[in-house]
Coordinates of C-alpha atoms in Angstrom, one line a residue:
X30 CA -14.6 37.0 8.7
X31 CA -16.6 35.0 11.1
X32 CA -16.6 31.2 10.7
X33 CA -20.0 30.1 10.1
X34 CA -20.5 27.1 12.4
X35 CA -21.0 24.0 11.1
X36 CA -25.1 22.2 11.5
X37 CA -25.2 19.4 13.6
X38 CA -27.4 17.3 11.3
X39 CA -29.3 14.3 12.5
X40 CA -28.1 10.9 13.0
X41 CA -29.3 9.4 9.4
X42 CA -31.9 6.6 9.3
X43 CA -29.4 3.3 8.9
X44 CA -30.3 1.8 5.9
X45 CA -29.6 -2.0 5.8
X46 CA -28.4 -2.1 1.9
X47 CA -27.7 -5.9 0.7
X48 CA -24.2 -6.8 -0.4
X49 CA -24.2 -6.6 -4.0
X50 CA -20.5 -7.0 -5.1
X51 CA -19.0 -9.9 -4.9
X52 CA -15.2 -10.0 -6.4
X53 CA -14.6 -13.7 -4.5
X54 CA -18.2 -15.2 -6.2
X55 CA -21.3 -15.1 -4.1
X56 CA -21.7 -16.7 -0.9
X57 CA -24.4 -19.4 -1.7
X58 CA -26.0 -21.7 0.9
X59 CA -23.6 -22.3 3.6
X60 CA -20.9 -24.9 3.1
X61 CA -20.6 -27.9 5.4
X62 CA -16.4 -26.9 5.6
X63 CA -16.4 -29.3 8.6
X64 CA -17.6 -32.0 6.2
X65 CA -15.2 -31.4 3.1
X66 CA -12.5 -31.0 6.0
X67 CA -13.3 -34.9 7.3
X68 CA -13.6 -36.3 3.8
X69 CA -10.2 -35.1 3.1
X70 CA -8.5 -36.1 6.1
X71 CA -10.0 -39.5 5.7
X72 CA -7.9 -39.7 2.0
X73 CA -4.9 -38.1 3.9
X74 CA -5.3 -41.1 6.1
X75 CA -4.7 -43.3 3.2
X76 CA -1.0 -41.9 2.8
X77 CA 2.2 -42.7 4.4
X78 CA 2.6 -40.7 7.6
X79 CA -0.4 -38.7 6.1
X80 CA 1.5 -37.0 3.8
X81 CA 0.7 -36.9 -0.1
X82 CA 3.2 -36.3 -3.1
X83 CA 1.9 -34.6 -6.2
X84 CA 1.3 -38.2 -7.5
X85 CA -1.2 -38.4 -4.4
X86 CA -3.3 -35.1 -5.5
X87 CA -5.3 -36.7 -7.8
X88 CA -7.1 -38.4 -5.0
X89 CA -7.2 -35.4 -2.6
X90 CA -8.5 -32.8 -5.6
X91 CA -11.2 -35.2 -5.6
X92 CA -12.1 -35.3 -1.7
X93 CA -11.9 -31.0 -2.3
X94 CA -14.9 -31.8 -4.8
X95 CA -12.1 -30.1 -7.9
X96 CA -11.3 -31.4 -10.7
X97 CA -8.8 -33.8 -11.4
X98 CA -6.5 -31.1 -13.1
X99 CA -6.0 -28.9 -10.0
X100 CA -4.0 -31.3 -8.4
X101 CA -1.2 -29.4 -9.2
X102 CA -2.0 -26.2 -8.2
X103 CA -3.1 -27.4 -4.8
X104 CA -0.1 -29.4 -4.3
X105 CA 1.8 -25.9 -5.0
X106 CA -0.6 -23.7 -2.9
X107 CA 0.1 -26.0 0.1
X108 CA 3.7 -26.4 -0.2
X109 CA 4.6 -29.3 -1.6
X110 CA 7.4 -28.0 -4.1
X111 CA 9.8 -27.2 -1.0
X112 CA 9.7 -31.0 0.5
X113 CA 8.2 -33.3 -2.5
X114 CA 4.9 -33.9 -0.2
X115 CA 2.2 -31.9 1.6
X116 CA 1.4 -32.7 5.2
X117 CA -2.5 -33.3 5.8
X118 CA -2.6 -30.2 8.4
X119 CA -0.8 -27.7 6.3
X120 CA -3.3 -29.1 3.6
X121 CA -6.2 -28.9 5.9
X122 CA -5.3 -25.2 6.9
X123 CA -4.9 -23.9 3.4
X124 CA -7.8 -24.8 2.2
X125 CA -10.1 -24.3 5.2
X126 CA -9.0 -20.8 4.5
X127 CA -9.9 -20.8 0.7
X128 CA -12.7 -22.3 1.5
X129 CA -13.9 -19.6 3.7
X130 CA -12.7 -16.5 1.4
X131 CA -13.5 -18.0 -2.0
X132 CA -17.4 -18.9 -3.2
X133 CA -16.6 -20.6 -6.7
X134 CA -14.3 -21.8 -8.9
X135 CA -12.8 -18.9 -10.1
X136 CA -11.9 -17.2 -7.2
X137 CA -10.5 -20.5 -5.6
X138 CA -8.8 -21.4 -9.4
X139 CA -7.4 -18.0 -8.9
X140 CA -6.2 -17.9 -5.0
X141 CA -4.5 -21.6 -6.0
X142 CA -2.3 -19.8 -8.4
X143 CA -1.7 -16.9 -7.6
X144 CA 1.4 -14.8 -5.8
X145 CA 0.6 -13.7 -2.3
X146 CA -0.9 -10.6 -2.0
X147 CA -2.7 -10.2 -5.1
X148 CA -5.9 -10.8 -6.6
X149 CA -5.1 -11.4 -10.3
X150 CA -2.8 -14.0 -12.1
X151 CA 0.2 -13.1 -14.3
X152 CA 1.6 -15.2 -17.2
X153 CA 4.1 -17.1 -14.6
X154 CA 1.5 -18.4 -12.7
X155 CA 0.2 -21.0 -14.8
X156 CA 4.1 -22.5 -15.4
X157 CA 3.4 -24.8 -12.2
X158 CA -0.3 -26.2 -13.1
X159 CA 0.9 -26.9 -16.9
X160 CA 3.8 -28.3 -16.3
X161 CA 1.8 -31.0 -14.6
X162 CA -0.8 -31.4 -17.1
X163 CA 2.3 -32.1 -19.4
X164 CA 3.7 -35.0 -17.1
X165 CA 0.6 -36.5 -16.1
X166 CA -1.9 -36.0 -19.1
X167 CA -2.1 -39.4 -21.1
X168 CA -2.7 -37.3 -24.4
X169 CA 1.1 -35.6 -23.8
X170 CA 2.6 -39.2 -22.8
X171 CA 4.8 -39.0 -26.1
X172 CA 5.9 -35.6 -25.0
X173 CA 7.9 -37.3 -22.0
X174 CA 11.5 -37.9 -24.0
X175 CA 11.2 -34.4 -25.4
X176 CA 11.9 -32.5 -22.9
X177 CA 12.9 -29.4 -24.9
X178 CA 9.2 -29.5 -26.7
X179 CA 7.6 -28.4 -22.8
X180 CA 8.6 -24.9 -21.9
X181 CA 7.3 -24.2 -25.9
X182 CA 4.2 -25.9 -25.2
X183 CA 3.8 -24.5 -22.1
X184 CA 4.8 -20.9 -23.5
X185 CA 2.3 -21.1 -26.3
X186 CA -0.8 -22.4 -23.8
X187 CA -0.3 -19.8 -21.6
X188 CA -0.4 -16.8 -24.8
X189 CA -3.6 -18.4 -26.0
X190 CA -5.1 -17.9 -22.0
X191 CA -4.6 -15.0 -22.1
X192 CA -5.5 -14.6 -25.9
X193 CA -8.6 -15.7 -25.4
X194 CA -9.8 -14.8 -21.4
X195 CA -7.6 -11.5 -20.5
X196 CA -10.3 -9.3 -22.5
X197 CA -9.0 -6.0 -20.8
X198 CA -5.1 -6.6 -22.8
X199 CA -3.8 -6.4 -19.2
X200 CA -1.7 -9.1 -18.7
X201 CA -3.5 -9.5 -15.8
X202 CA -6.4 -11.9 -15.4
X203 CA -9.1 -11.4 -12.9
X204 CA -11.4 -13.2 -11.1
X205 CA -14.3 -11.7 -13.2
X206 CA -12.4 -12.5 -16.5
X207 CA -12.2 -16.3 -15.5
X208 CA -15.6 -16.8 -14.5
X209 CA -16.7 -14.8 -18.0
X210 CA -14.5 -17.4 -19.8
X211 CA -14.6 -21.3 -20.6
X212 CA -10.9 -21.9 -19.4
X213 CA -12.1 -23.4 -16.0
X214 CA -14.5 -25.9 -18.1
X215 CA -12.2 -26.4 -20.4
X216 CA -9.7 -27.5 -17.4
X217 CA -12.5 -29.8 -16.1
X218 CA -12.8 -31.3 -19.3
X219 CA -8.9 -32.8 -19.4
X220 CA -10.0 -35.0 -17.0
X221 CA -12.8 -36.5 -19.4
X222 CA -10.9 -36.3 -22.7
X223 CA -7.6 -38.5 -23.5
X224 CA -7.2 -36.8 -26.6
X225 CA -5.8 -33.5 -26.1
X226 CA -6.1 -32.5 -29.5
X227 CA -9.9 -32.3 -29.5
X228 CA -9.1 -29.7 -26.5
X229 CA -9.0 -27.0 -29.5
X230 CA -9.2 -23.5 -27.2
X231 CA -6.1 -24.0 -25.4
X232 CA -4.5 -27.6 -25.1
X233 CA -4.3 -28.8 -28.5
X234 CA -1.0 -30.6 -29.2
X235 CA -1.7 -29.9 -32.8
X236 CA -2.8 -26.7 -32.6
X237 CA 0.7 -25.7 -30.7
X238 CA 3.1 -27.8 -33.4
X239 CA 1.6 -25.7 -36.2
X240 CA 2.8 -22.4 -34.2
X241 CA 5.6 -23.8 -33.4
X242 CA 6.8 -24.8 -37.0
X243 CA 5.2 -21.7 -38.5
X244 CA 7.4 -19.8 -36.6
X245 CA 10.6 -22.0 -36.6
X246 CA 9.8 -21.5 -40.3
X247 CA 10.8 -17.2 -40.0
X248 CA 13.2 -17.5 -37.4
X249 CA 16.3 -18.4 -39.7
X250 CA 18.9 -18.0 -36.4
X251 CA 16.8 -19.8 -34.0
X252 CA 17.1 -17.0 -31.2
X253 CA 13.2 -17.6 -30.6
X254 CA 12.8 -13.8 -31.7
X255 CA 11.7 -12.5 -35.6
X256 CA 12.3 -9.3 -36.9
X257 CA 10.5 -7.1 -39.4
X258 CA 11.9 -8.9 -42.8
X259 CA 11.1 -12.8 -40.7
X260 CA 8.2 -11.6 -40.3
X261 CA 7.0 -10.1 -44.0
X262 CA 8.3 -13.9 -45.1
X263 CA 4.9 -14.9 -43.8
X264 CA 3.0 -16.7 -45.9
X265 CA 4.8 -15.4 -49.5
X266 CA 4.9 -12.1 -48.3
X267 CA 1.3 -11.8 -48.2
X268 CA 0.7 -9.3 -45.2
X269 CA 1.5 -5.7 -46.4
X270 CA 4.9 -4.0 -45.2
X271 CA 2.8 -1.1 -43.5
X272 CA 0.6 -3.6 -41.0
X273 CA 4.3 -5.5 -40.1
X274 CA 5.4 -1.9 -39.0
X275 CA 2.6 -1.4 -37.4
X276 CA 2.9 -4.9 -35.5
X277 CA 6.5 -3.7 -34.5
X278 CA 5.4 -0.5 -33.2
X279 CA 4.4 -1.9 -30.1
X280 CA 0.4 -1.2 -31.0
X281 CA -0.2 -4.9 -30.3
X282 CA 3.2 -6.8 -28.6
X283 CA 3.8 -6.1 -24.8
X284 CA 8.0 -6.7 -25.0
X285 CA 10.2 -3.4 -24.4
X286 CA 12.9 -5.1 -24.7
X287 CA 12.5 -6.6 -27.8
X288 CA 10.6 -3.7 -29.5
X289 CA 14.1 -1.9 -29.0
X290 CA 15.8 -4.4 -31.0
X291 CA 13.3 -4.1 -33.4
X292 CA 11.9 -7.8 -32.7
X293 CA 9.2 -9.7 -31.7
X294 CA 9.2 -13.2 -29.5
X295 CA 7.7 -16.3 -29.9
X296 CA 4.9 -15.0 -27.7
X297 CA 3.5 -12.0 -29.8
X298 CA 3.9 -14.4 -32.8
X299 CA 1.0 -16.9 -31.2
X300 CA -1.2 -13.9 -30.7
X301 CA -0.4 -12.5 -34.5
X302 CA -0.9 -16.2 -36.5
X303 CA -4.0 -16.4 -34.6
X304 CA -5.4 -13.1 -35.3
X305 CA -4.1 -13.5 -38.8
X306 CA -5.9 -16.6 -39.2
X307 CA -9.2 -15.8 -37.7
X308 CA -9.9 -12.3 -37.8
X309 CA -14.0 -12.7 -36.3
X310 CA -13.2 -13.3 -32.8
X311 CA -13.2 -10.9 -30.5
X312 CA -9.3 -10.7 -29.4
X313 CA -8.3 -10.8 -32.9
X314 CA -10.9 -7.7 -34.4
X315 CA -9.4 -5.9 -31.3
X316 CA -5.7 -6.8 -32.4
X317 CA -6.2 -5.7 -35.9
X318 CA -8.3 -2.5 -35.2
X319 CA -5.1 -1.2 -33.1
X320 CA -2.8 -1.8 -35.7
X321 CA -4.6 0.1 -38.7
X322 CA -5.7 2.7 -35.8
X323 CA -2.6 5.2 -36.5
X324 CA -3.4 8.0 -34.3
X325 CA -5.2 6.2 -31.4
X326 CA -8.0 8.2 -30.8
X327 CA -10.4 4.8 -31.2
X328 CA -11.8 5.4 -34.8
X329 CA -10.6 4.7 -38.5
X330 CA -10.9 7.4 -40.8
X331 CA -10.7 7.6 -44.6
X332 CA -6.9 9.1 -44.3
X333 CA -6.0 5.7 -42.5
X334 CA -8.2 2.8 -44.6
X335 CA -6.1 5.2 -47.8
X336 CA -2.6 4.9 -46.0
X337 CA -3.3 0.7 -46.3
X338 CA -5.2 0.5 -49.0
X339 CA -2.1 2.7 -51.4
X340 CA -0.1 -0.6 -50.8
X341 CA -2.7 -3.1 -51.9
X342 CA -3.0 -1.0 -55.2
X343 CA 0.8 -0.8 -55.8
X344 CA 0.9 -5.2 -55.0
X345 CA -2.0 -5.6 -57.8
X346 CA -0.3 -3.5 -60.2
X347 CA 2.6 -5.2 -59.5
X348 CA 0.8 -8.5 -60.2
X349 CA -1.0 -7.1 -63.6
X350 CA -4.3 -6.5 -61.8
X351 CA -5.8 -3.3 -61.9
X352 CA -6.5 -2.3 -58.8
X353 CA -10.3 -0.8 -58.3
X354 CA -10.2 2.9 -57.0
X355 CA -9.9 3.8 -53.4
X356 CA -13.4 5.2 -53.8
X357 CA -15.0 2.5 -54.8
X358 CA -13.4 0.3 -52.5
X359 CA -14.4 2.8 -49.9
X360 CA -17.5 2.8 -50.6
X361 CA -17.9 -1.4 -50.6
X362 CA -16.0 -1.2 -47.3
X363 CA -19.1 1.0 -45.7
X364 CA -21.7 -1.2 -47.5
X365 CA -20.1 -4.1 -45.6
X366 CA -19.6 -2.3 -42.1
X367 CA -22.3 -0.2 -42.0
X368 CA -20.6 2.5 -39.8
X369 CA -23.2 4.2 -37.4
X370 CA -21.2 7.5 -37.6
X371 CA -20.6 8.8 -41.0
X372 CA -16.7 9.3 -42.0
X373 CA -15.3 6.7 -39.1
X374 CA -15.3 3.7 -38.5
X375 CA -15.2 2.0 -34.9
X376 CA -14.5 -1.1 -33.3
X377 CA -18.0 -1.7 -32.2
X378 CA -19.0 -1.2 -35.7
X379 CA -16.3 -3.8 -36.8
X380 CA -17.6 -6.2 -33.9
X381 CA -21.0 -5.8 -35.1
X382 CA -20.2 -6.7 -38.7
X383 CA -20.2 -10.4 -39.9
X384 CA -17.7 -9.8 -42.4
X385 CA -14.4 -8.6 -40.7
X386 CA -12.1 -10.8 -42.1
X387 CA -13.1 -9.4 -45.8
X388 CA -12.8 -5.9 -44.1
X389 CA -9.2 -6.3 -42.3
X390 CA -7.6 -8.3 -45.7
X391 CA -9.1 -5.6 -48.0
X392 CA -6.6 -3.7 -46.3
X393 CA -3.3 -5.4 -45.7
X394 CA -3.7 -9.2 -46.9
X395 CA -2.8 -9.3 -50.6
X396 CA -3.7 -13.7 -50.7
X397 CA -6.9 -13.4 -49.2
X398 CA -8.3 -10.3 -50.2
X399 CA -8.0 -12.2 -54.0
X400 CA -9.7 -15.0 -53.0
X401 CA -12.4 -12.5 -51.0
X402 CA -13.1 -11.0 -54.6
X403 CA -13.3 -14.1 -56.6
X404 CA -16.7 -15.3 -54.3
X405 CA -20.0 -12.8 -54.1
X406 CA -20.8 -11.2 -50.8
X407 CA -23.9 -13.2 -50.0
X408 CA -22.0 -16.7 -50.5
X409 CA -19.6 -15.5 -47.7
X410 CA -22.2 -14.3 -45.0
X411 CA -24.0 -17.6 -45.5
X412 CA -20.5 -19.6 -44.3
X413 CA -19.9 -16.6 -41.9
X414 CA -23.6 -17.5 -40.3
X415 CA -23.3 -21.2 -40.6
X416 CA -21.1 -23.7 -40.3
X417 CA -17.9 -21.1 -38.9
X418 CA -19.8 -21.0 -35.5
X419 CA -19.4 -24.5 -34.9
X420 CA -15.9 -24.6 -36.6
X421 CA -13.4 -21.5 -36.1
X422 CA -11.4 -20.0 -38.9
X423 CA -8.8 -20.9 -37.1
X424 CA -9.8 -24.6 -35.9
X425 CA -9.6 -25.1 -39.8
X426 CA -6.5 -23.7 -40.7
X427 CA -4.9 -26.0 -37.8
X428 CA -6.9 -28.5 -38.9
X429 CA -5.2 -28.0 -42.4
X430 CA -1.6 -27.3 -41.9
X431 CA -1.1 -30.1 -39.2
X432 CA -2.0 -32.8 -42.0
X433 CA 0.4 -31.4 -44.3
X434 CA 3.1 -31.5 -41.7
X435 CA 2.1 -35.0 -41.4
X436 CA 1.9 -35.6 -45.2
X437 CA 5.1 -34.3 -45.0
X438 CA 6.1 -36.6 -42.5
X439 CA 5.2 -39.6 -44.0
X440 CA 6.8 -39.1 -47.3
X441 CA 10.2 -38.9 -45.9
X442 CA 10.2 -41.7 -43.2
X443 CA 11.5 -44.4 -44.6
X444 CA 14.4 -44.4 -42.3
X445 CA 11.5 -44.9 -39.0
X446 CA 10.5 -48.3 -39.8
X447 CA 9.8 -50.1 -37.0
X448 CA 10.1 -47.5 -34.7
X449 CA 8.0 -47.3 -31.7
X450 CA 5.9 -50.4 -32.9
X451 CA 4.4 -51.0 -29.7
X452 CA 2.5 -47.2 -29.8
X453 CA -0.7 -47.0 -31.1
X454 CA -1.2 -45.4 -34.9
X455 CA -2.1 -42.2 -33.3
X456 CA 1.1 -42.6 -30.6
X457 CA 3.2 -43.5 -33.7
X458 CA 1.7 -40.3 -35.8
X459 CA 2.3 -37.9 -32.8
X460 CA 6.2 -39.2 -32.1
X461 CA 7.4 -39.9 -35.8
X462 CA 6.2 -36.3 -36.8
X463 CA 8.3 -34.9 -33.4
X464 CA 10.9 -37.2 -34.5
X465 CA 11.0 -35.9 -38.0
X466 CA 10.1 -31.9 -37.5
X467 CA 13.5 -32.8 -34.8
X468 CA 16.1 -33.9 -37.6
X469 CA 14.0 -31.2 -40.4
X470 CA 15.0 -28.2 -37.8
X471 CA 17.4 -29.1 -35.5
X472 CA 15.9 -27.7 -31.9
X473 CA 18.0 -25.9 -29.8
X474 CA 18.4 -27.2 -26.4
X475 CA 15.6 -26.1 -24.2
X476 CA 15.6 -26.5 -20.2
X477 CA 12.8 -28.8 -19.1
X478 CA 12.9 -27.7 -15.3
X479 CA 9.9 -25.6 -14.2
X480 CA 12.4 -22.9 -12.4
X481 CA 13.9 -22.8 -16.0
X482 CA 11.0 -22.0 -18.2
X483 CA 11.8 -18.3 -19.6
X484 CA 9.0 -16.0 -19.7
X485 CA 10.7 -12.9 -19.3
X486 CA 10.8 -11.7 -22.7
X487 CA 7.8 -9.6 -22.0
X488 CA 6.7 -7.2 -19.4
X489 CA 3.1 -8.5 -17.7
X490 CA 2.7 -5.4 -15.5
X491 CA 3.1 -2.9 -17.8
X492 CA -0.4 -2.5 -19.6
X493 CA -1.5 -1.1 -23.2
X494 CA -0.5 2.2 -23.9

């Protein structure tokens, strides 16, 4: 056989093609980095021996035109946790270099905290940078004598990050995730709010105490993990026994570990009262659709909506209610989502539809599915069209259950009079219902150090299967 030989083709005509992707952010006008570089130098100058402790950042995040709240992060990026202080040239060089590599925030947010040699950021990274905003944020001040509330606080910030901004259920966030998110504005914004409770995506004091105590609640031996019977205590057992399987199967928690012990941690329990809570967002239709999605191929069919709805009927009888058929109820269920493909139902349809939370409880949510049916269907898409975008399901239910741990609170302190008389009424509020939820559930020790905050219940590199 003889080898054909190979054309010589023509040189091609070079083609200059623009740059189009830009994983860093794009390269606007050119940056005066000589300029930033001077202005920072000049507020090194300012320093002892030109060297600035974390105390110190404020001021230099300020000369790197960041907000106030990276501080941190650039204190860590440069060094500074090895010798207490950062030296104005190692400064100087480290951000030069970000300055030339990353064009916004995001890819410099993400460069800051971030392990050498990749390009995303795992659940760890964000220890360093919110341990700070617990010391030095005056809306945490009353946090400073409990130590042991921190690494909780810290643990349950971090879950509702990645709750709300890691849309790809990687454990990894991206560059392109951050910039699609608000978390960067929200960061900006602790600078300008001294209440950190009116932070209510991912700061909220408030919002982490009801977690916290909601959980503390279940977990009767205070190991920080729940199992399947903890769990099905939720609420007066209003979640069906099928969707707590289904939570322990592993369709929606990332922890090997603890999915062999049949648990789950504190973690997966921020992401499920969430989810459980507000079931029109995003994260939480996604979380709910891979629970009741049994055989994984990305559709519901009849055979699976039946397998939840059998133990809704059994809970009604149960209760003296006669259950309506699963026929009928099929057939409301379709009216509702509007399927575009006959027989199946998938999770675009379900994030299409206005009513998901009447969808999802039909199915495994005994409470709310009641109060679903005692209010007509046009009465609930007028609340889900109105005032819910402004207020989240969830914002009210935190809302809610914080004033009742308060109410709570305040009818059992007589014993705090006079304590902490020089705090302000909100101060007081904030440290009397710490003080009391203290002696109501006596907290296990908890390390305050950073090195010491555990977040190795769960594997962040492994992804969905």
């Amino acid at each position: 056989v003889q080898t054909k030989k190979e054309e010589t083709l023509p040189p091609p005509h070079s083609q200059n093609i623009p740059t189009f992707y830009f994983p860093r952010g794009c390269p606007k006008e050119k940056v005066n980095i000589d300029a930033v570089i001077a202005k920072i130098e000049k507020t090194f100058s300012e320093f002892p021996n030109e060297r600035a402790t974390l105390e110190d950042m404020g001021k230099v995040a300020k000369a790197c035109e960041c907000p106030l709240y990276w501080k941190g992060p650039l204190f860590y990026c440069a060094g500074g946790e090895r010798t207490g202080y950062v030296s104005v040239h190692k400064f100087v060089a480290m951000w030069r270099k970000v300055l030339q590599t990353c064009y916004d925030d995001a890819a410099k947010f993400v460069h800051l905290l971030m392990n050498p040699g990749c390009n995303y950021l795992v659940q760890e990274d964000f220890i360093p940078f919110l341990q700070d905003v617990v010391n030095s944020h005056p809306g945490l001040l009353f946090l400073k004598e409990a130590s042991e509330f921190h690494s909780r606080y810290i643990t349950t910030v971090i879950q509702r990050i990645f709750y709300t901004v890691n849309r790809s259920w990687s454990g990894k966030i991206t560059c392109n995730e951050l910039r699609k998110s608000n978390f960067l504005q929200n960061v900006a914004l602790l600078e300008e709010e001294a209440d950190i409770n009116q932070l209510t995506e991912y700061f909220s004091y408030e919002h982490f105490y009801v977690i916290y105590c909601k959980f503390w609640e279940l977990d009767t031996d205070h190991d920080l993990y729940i199992d399947r019977k903890d769990l099905a205590r939720h609420n007066d057992y209003a979640i069906s026994n099928r969707m707590i399987e289904r939570i322990f199967s592993g369709a929606v928690t990332r922890g090997r570990k603890a999915q062999k012990d049949g648990k789950i941690s504190y973690a997966d329990f921020v992401w499920f009262l969430i989810s459980e809570e507000d079931k029109k967002t995003p994260t939480s239709i996604e979380y709910w659709f891979r629970c009741m999605d049994l055989d994984g191929d990305g559709a519901l069919s009849m055979y699976e909506l039946e397998y939840f709805y059998e133990e809704q009927c059994q809970k009604l009888e149960n209760m003296a209610i006669e259950p309506l058929p699963f026929e009928d109820c099929l057939c409301q269920m379709l009216d509702l989502v509007k399927p575009q493909h006959e027989g199946k139902i998938t999770l675009h349809d379900l994030k299409r539809c206005k009513l998901t939370n009447v969808f999802f409880d039909t199915f495994f949510n005994i409470e709310k599915y009641l109060d679903h049916e005692q209010k007509d269907q046009f009465s609930m898409l007028r609340d889900g069209e109105g005032e819910s975008q402004e207020v989240s399901d969830w914002e009210k239910y935190a809302a809610e259950e914080y004033d009742i741990l308060v109410a709570e609170e305040a009818a059992s302190e007589q014993w705090n009079d006079g304590y902490e008389a020089e705090l302000s009424p909100v101060d007081h509020q904030k440290a009397s219902v710490l003080k009391y939820q203290m002696e109501k559930r006596p907290f296990f020790e908890m390390p305050s150090h950073l090195a010491d905050v555990d977040l190795d219940a769960y594997d962040y590199d492994e992804d969905f299967e």
